[in-house]
């Protein structure tokens, strides 16, 4: 199949021939984790990352990538290397949390006891 | 915007079962079977990681290369409203590329490495973007039908097992629904316009019919490779099923405008399956291997952007900063 001359006038103006070979890409900008706050009173929620060389630029990119649609009140960026997390293997340290029902409001039920007490009182009266 | 990740038969052969710890593998498969999502730090089979990187990376490349045929028409949009919509759509596609590179990056391949592999030809992008957008009507067909096909694929993939990819896809699908609606608007406008506009649209439709059938990739029903990826919820539907879903949704929307498709054998059979003439899979293979009308130009433009922008990136670099793999 024959290669067309570009239909794009912008590409024609650049006058770039087809070159081959690997691009020499050696730079790695650091990444920033982006948190998005939809409106005042709501939590900032993690939405993804951007690559940037400074927090100021990270905010600019975050605005373009994560604040382009819908409502945004604020964006936070935190350098990925400044975030500390549990390892996935430690997930089990949280296993017992839902089991400790004595820490839940729903665990405490006294209505039966009150009714039994009132019934007993009525009988003895 | 996206076509299906293409795995050549040679590559599929190479992808033999890596030696994974059978205990871990059983645990992993049980979790995925329950519908649990996998997150970046979790244990995962070697092939799962490899295939996801390749799939998300191809998807990301497709977004940024896919912006090129449409970008061609920004300066020549027929009116201001269409121009605004096209600029917004093209910006979205680049944004989708960013989201997808980020998702792939959580699996351990840097964005720069992915871009280098795109330029060297080592990794692919959707074949459909190796075809030119000759007229404004091509923009209508791309916006309506290529994006429509991409949405079929992306909605299905967003139910997959890898958390970061699913999250990126949900956001992408939300934005793509605008692409589809504005594409349909543009398409209907031309189809209900002057004879000249209708003619221009019909010709564009004829040009894109085959690339659209190629979009979901060759039939893969019988492939063992596919079965494993389906079990791991990396792939969620066969190429044929997705293609059928696409034809089911979109052929009626084309025919209701009294337009035609250039294939006398295109019809839905009694079992509800769309039949069509062989769309020339040899052409598909030729184009994906570099011999399409626009392959060289697409890569040349990407390479130019990479090289012309290098001094900016170098000026911004802070050598003391250490890159770490992003969290999610």
Coordinates of C-alpha atoms in Angstrom, one line a residue:
Chain A
X1 CA 0.0 0.0 0.0
X2 CA 1.3 3.4 -0.9
X3 CA 2.0 6.0 1.7
X4 CA -0.1 9.1 1.2
X5 CA 1.3 12.5 1.4
X6 CA -0.1 14.0 4.6
X7 CA -3.6 15.4 4.3
X8 CA -2.8 17.6 7.3
X9 CA -1.5 21.0 6.3
X10 CA 0.2 21.3 9.7
X11 CA 2.1 18.1 9.2
X12 CA 3.1 19.2 5.6
X13 CA 4.5 22.5 7.0
X14 CA 6.7 20.6 9.5
X15 CA 8.2 18.8 6.5
X16 CA 9.2 15.8 8.6
X17 CA 10.3 12.8 6.7
X18 CA 9.6 9.3 8.0
X19 CA 12.5 8.5 10.2
X20 CA 13.0 5.2 11.9
X21 CA 14.8 4.0 14.9
X22 CA 14.3 4.3 18.7
X23 CA 13.7 7.6 20.3
X24 CA 16.2 8.3 23.0
X25 CA 14.0 8.7 26.0
X26 CA 15.9 8.9 29.2
X27 CA 14.1 11.3 31.4
X28 CA 11.5 10.2 34.0
X29 CA 9.5 12.9 35.6
X30 CA 8.3 12.0 39.1
X31 CA 4.6 11.3 39.6
X32 CA 2.1 13.0 41.9
X33 CA -1.0 11.4 43.3
X34 CA -4.0 13.7 42.6
X35 CA -6.9 14.2 45.0
X36 CA -10.1 15.8 43.8
X37 CA -12.6 17.7 45.9
X38 CA -15.9 18.1 44.2
X39 CA -17.5 20.7 46.4
X40 CA -16.9 22.4 49.8
X41 CA -17.8 20.0 52.6
X42 CA -16.9 16.9 50.6
X43 CA -13.8 14.8 51.0
X44 CA -10.8 15.0 48.7
X45 CA -10.8 11.7 46.8
X46 CA -7.9 10.1 45.1
X47 CA -8.4 10.2 41.3
X48 CA -5.1 9.3 39.7
X49 CA -1.6 10.7 39.0
X50 CA 0.2 13.2 36.9
X51 CA 3.9 13.5 35.9
X52 CA 5.5 16.8 36.8
X53 CA 8.8 18.4 37.9
X54 CA 7.2 20.6 40.5
X55 CA 4.1 20.8 42.6
X56 CA 3.0 24.0 40.8
X57 CA 3.2 22.2 37.4
X58 CA 1.6 19.1 38.9
X59 CA -1.5 21.2 39.8
X60 CA -1.6 22.7 36.3
X61 CA -1.6 19.2 34.8
X62 CA -4.1 17.9 37.4
X63 CA -6.5 20.6 36.4
X64 CA -6.3 19.6 32.8
X65 CA -6.6 15.9 33.4
X66 CA -9.0 15.6 36.4
X67 CA -10.7 19.0 36.5
X68 CA -11.8 19.2 32.9
X69 CA -15.4 18.1 33.4
X70 CA -18.1 18.5 36.1
X71 CA -17.6 20.4 39.3
X72 CA -14.3 20.9 41.1
X73 CA -13.6 23.0 44.1
X74 CA -10.0 22.0 44.7
X75 CA -7.3 19.6 43.8
X76 CA -4.4 18.3 45.9
X77 CA -1.2 16.8 44.7
X78 CA 1.2 14.8 46.8
X79 CA 4.4 13.4 45.5
X80 CA 4.0 9.6 45.2
X81 CA 7.2 8.9 47.2
X82 CA 5.8 10.9 50.1
X83 CA 2.8 8.6 50.5
X84 CA 3.2 5.6 52.9
X85 CA 0.9 2.6 52.8
X86 CA 0.5 -0.8 54.3
X87 CA 1.7 -3.7 52.1
X88 CA -1.0 -5.9 50.5
X89 CA 0.3 -8.8 52.6
X90 CA -0.7 -6.8 55.7
X91 CA -4.4 -6.6 54.7
X92 CA -5.3 -9.1 57.4
X93 CA -4.5 -6.7 60.2
X94 CA -7.9 -5.2 59.4
X95 CA -9.7 -8.5 59.4
X96 CA -11.0 -8.3 63.0
X97 CA -12.3 -4.8 62.8
X98 CA -15.8 -5.7 61.5
X99 CA -16.0 -8.6 64.0
X100 CA -15.9 -6.6 67.1
X101 CA -19.6 -5.9 67.3
X102 CA -19.4 -4.5 70.9
X103 CA -18.1 -1.4 69.2
X104 CA -21.1 -1.0 67.0
X105 CA -24.2 1.0 68.0
X106 CA -26.5 -1.8 66.7
X107 CA -25.0 -4.3 69.2
X108 CA -26.7 -2.6 72.2
X109 CA -30.4 -3.6 72.4
X110 CA -32.2 -3.0 75.7
X111 CA -35.8 -2.6 74.6
X112 CA -36.6 -6.3 75.5
X113 CA -35.2 -5.8 79.0
X114 CA -37.2 -2.6 79.6
X115 CA -40.4 -4.3 78.5
X116 CA -39.7 -7.3 80.7
X117 CA -39.0 -5.0 83.6
X118 CA -42.2 -3.0 83.1
X119 CA -44.3 -6.2 82.8
X120 CA -42.8 -7.6 86.0
X121 CA -43.5 -4.3 87.8
X122 CA -47.1 -4.3 86.6
X123 CA -47.6 -7.9 87.9
X124 CA -46.2 -7.1 91.3
X125 CA -48.1 -3.8 91.6
Chain B
X1 CA -11.1 5.7 21.5
X2 CA -9.7 2.3 21.0
X3 CA -9.6 -0.9 19.1
X4 CA -9.0 -4.3 20.6
X5 CA -5.5 -5.2 21.7
X6 CA -4.0 -7.3 18.9
X7 CA -1.9 -10.3 19.7
X8 CA -0.3 -11.9 16.7
X9 CA -0.2 -15.8 16.5
X10 CA 3.6 -15.7 17.0
X11 CA 3.3 -13.7 20.2
X12 CA 0.5 -15.9 21.5
X13 CA 2.8 -18.9 21.1
X14 CA 5.6 -17.2 22.9
X15 CA 3.3 -16.4 25.8
X16 CA 3.7 -19.7 27.6
X17 CA 2.5 -20.3 31.1
X18 CA 5.1 -18.7 33.3
X19 CA 6.0 -20.6 36.4
X20 CA 3.9 -19.0 39.0
X21 CA 3.5 -20.3 42.6
X22 CA 0.5 -22.6 42.3
X23 CA -0.8 -21.7 45.7
X24 CA -0.7 -18.0 45.0
X25 CA -2.2 -18.6 41.6
X26 CA -5.1 -20.5 43.1
X27 CA -5.8 -17.8 45.6
X28 CA -5.6 -15.1 42.9
X29 CA -8.0 -17.0 40.6
X30 CA -10.5 -17.5 43.4
X31 CA -10.4 -13.8 44.2
X32 CA -11.0 -12.8 40.6
X33 CA -13.7 -15.4 40.2
X34 CA -15.5 -13.8 43.2
X35 CA -15.4 -10.5 41.3
X36 CA -12.8 -8.9 43.5
X37 CA -10.6 -6.3 41.9
X38 CA -6.8 -6.6 41.8
X39 CA -4.8 -3.6 43.0
X40 CA -1.2 -2.6 41.9
X41 CA 0.8 -4.0 44.9
X42 CA -1.1 -7.4 44.9
X43 CA 0.4 -10.6 43.9
X44 CA -0.5 -11.4 40.3
X45 CA 0.5 -14.0 37.7
X46 CA 3.4 -13.0 35.5
X47 CA 1.3 -13.4 32.4
X48 CA -1.5 -11.3 33.9
X49 CA 0.9 -8.4 34.5
X50 CA 2.5 -8.8 31.1
X51 CA -0.8 -9.0 29.2
X52 CA -2.3 -6.1 31.1
X53 CA 0.7 -3.8 30.5
X54 CA 0.5 -4.7 26.8
X55 CA -3.2 -4.2 26.5
X56 CA -3.4 -0.9 28.5
X57 CA -0.3 0.4 26.7
X58 CA -1.8 -0.3 23.3
X59 CA -5.0 1.4 24.5
X60 CA -3.0 4.5 25.6
X61 CA -1.1 4.6 22.3
X62 CA -4.4 4.4 20.4
X63 CA -5.7 7.4 22.3
X64 CA -2.8 9.7 21.5
X65 CA -2.3 8.4 17.9
X66 CA -6.1 8.5 17.4
X67 CA -6.1 12.2 18.1
X68 CA -4.0 12.8 14.9
X69 CA -6.5 12.0 12.1
X70 CA -9.1 14.1 13.9
X71 CA -6.7 16.9 14.8
X72 CA -6.1 17.2 11.0
X73 CA -9.6 18.8 10.7
X74 CA -9.5 21.3 13.6
X75 CA -8.3 24.1 11.4
X76 CA -10.8 23.3 8.7
X77 CA -14.0 22.6 10.8
X78 CA -17.0 23.9 8.9
X79 CA -18.2 26.2 11.7
X80 CA -17.2 27.5 15.2
X81 CA -19.5 25.2 17.1
X82 CA -18.1 22.1 15.4
X83 CA -14.6 23.4 15.9
X84 CA -15.1 23.8 19.6
X85 CA -16.5 20.3 19.9
X86 CA -13.6 18.8 17.9
X87 CA -11.0 20.6 20.0
X88 CA -12.7 19.4 23.2
X89 CA -12.8 15.8 21.8
X90 CA -9.2 15.8 20.7
X91 CA -8.1 17.1 24.1
X92 CA -10.1 14.4 25.8
X93 CA -8.4 11.7 23.7
X94 CA -5.0 13.0 24.9
X95 CA -6.3 13.1 28.4
X96 CA -7.4 9.5 28.0
X97 CA -3.9 8.6 26.9
X98 CA -2.6 10.2 30.2
X99 CA -5.1 8.2 32.3
X100 CA -4.2 4.9 30.6
X101 CA -0.4 5.4 30.7
X102 CA -0.8 6.0 34.4
X103 CA -2.8 2.8 34.8
X104 CA -0.2 0.8 32.9
X105 CA 2.5 2.5 34.9
X106 CA 1.2 1.0 38.1
X107 CA 2.2 -2.4 36.7
X108 CA 5.8 -1.4 36.5
X109 CA 6.6 -0.1 33.0
X110 CA 7.4 3.6 32.9
X111 CA 5.5 6.0 30.6
X112 CA 8.8 6.9 28.9
X113 CA 9.5 3.3 28.1
X114 CA 6.0 2.9 26.6
X115 CA 6.5 5.9 24.4
X116 CA 9.9 4.6 23.3
X117 CA 8.3 1.3 22.4
X118 CA 5.6 3.1 20.4
X119 CA 8.2 5.0 18.4
X120 CA 10.4 1.9 17.7
X121 CA 7.3 0.0 16.5
X122 CA 7.7 -2.6 19.3
X123 CA 4.2 -1.8 20.6
X124 CA 1.1 -1.3 18.5
X125 CA -1.9 1.0 18.5
X126 CA -5.3 0.5 17.1
X127 CA -5.1 -0.2 13.4
X128 CA -8.0 2.0 12.5
X129 CA -5.8 5.1 13.0
X130 CA -3.6 4.1 10.2
X131 CA -6.3 5.3 7.8
X132 CA -6.6 8.9 6.7
X133 CA -9.5 11.3 7.4
X134 CA -9.9 12.6 3.8
X135 CA -12.9 14.8 4.2
X136 CA -15.0 16.4 6.9
X137 CA -17.4 13.5 6.6
X138 CA -14.7 11.2 7.7
X139 CA -14.7 13.1 11.0
X140 CA -18.4 12.4 11.3
X141 CA -17.9 8.7 10.7
X142 CA -15.0 8.6 13.1
X143 CA -16.8 10.5 15.8
X144 CA -19.9 8.4 15.5
X145 CA -18.8 4.9 14.5
X146 CA -15.2 4.6 15.5
X147 CA -16.0 6.1 18.9
X148 CA -19.2 3.9 19.0
X149 CA -17.1 0.8 18.5
X150 CA -14.6 2.0 21.1
X151 CA -17.3 2.5 23.6
X152 CA -18.6 -1.1 23.1
X153 CA -15.1 -2.3 23.8
X154 CA -14.4 0.0 26.7
X155 CA -17.7 -0.5 28.6
X156 CA -17.0 -4.3 28.5
X157 CA -13.3 -3.8 29.6
X158 CA -14.4 -1.6 32.5
X159 CA -15.9 -4.7 34.2
X160 CA -12.4 -6.3 34.2
X161 CA -10.4 -7.3 37.2
X162 CA -7.6 -4.7 37.3
X163 CA -8.7 -1.8 39.6
X164 CA -6.7 1.1 38.1
X165 CA -7.7 0.1 34.5
X166 CA -11.4 -0.1 35.4
X167 CA -11.3 3.3 37.2
X168 CA -9.6 4.9 34.2
X169 CA -12.2 3.3 31.8
X170 CA -15.1 4.6 33.8
X171 CA -13.9 8.1 33.5
X172 CA -13.1 7.6 29.8
X173 CA -16.5 6.1 29.0
X174 CA -18.2 9.1 30.7
X175 CA -16.3 11.5 28.3
X176 CA -16.7 9.2 25.3
X177 CA -20.4 9.5 25.5
X178 CA -20.1 13.1 24.5
X179 CA -17.8 12.1 21.6
X180 CA -20.4 9.7 20.4
X181 CA -23.3 12.2 20.7
X182 CA -21.5 14.9 18.9
X183 CA -20.3 12.4 16.2
X184 CA -23.9 11.3 15.7
X185 CA -25.1 14.9 15.5
X186 CA -22.5 15.6 12.9
X187 CA -23.3 12.4 11.0
X188 CA -27.1 13.1 11.0
X189 CA -26.5 16.7 10.0
X190 CA -24.6 15.6 6.8
X191 CA -27.0 12.7 6.1
X192 CA -30.0 15.0 6.2
X193 CA -28.3 17.8 4.3
X194 CA -27.7 18.6 0.6
X195 CA -27.2 15.8 -2.0
X196 CA -23.5 16.8 -1.9
X197 CA -23.2 16.4 1.8
X198 CA -25.0 13.0 1.7
X199 CA -22.7 11.9 -1.1
X200 CA -19.6 13.0 0.9
X201 CA -20.9 11.0 3.9
X202 CA -21.7 7.9 1.9
X203 CA -18.2 7.9 0.4
X204 CA -16.6 8.3 3.9
X205 CA -18.8 5.4 5.1
X206 CA -17.7 3.2 2.3
X207 CA -14.1 4.0 3.2
X208 CA -14.5 3.2 6.9
X209 CA -16.6 0.0 6.6
X210 CA -13.7 -2.4 6.4
X211 CA -11.5 -0.7 9.0
X212 CA -14.6 -0.8 11.3
X213 CA -15.0 -4.5 10.8
X214 CA -11.3 -5.0 11.5
X215 CA -11.6 -2.8 14.6
X216 CA -12.3 -5.6 17.0
X217 CA -9.6 -7.9 15.7
X218 CA -9.7 -11.3 14.0
X219 CA -12.0 -14.0 15.3
X220 CA -10.5 -15.4 18.5
X221 CA -13.2 -17.8 19.7
X222 CA -11.0 -20.9 19.6
X223 CA -7.9 -19.4 21.1
X224 CA -6.5 -21.0 24.3
X225 CA -4.8 -17.8 25.0
X226 CA -8.1 -16.0 25.1
X227 CA -9.6 -18.5 27.5
X228 CA -6.9 -17.8 30.1
X229 CA -7.3 -14.1 29.7
X230 CA -11.1 -14.5 30.1
X231 CA -10.7 -16.5 33.3
X232 CA -8.5 -13.7 34.7
X233 CA -11.0 -11.1 33.6
X234 CA -8.4 -9.3 31.4
X235 CA -10.6 -10.0 28.4
X236 CA -14.3 -10.1 28.9
X237 CA -15.8 -10.9 25.5
X238 CA -14.6 -12.5 22.3
X239 CA -13.7 -10.2 19.4
X240 CA -16.6 -11.7 17.4
X241 CA -19.1 -11.0 20.2
X242 CA -18.0 -7.4 20.5
X243 CA -18.2 -6.9 16.7
X244 CA -21.6 -8.4 16.7
X245 CA -22.8 -6.1 19.5
X246 CA -21.4 -3.1 17.6
X247 CA -23.2 -4.1 14.3
X248 CA -26.4 -4.7 16.2
X249 CA -26.3 -1.3 17.8
X250 CA -25.1 0.8 14.8
X251 CA -26.2 -0.7 11.5
X252 CA -29.8 0.3 12.1
X253 CA -28.7 3.8 12.9
X254 CA -27.0 4.0 9.6
X255 CA -29.8 2.5 7.5
X256 CA -32.5 4.7 9.0
X257 CA -30.8 7.6 7.2
X258 CA -31.1 5.8 3.9
X259 CA -27.4 5.3 3.7
X260 CA -25.9 2.0 2.6
X261 CA -23.0 -0.1 3.6
X262 CA -20.7 -1.4 0.8
X263 CA -21.3 -5.1 1.4
X264 CA -24.2 -7.0 -0.2
X265 CA -23.7 -9.9 2.2
X266 CA -24.2 -7.9 5.4
X267 CA -27.3 -9.2 7.1
X268 CA -28.5 -10.4 10.5
X269 CA -29.3 -14.2 10.4
X270 CA -32.1 -15.9 12.2
X271 CA -29.9 -16.6 15.2
X272 CA -29.3 -12.9 15.6
X273 CA -25.7 -13.0 14.4
X274 CA -24.5 -10.5 11.8
X275 CA -23.0 -12.0 8.7
X276 CA -20.7 -10.1 6.3
X277 CA -18.2 -10.7 3.5
X278 CA -14.6 -11.5 4.4
X279 CA -13.2 -8.0 5.2
X280 CA -9.7 -9.1 4.0
X281 CA -7.8 -10.0 7.1
X282 CA -4.6 -10.0 5.1
X283 CA -5.0 -6.3 4.7
X284 CA -5.5 -6.0 8.5
X285 CA -2.2 -7.8 9.1
X286 CA -0.4 -5.8 6.5
X287 CA -1.5 -2.5 8.0
X288 CA -0.8 -3.5 11.6
X289 CA 2.7 -4.6 10.6
X290 CA 3.4 -1.1 9.2
X291 CA 2.2 -1.1 5.7
X292 CA -0.9 1.1 5.9
X293 CA -1.7 4.4 4.3
X294 CA -0.7 6.5 7.4
X295 CA 1.5 4.4 9.6
X296 CA 4.7 6.3 8.7
X297 CA 3.1 9.7 9.1
X298 CA 1.6 8.9 12.5
X299 CA 4.9 7.7 13.9
X300 CA 6.8 10.6 12.3
X301 CA 4.5 13.1 14.0
X302 CA 4.9 11.4 17.4
X303 CA 8.6 11.3 17.0
X304 CA 8.7 14.9 16.0
X305 CA 6.7 15.8 19.2
X306 CA 9.1 13.7 21.3
X307 CA 12.2 15.2 19.9
X308 CA 11.1 18.8 19.6
X309 CA 9.9 18.8 23.2
X310 CA 13.0 17.2 24.7
X311 CA 14.7 20.4 25.6
X312 CA 11.7 21.4 27.6
X313 CA 11.6 18.2 29.6
X314 CA 15.4 18.3 30.1
X315 CA 15.1 21.9 31.4
X316 CA 12.4 20.8 33.8
X317 CA 14.2 17.7 35.1
X318 CA 15.4 17.7 38.7
X319 CA 18.2 15.2 38.8
X320 CA 17.9 14.7 42.6
X321 CA 14.2 13.5 42.3
X322 CA 13.8 9.8 42.3
X323 CA 11.1 8.1 40.3
X324 CA 8.9 5.6 42.1
X325 CA 6.1 3.5 40.6
X326 CA 2.8 5.3 41.2
X327 CA 0.4 4.0 43.7
X328 CA -2.9 3.7 42.0

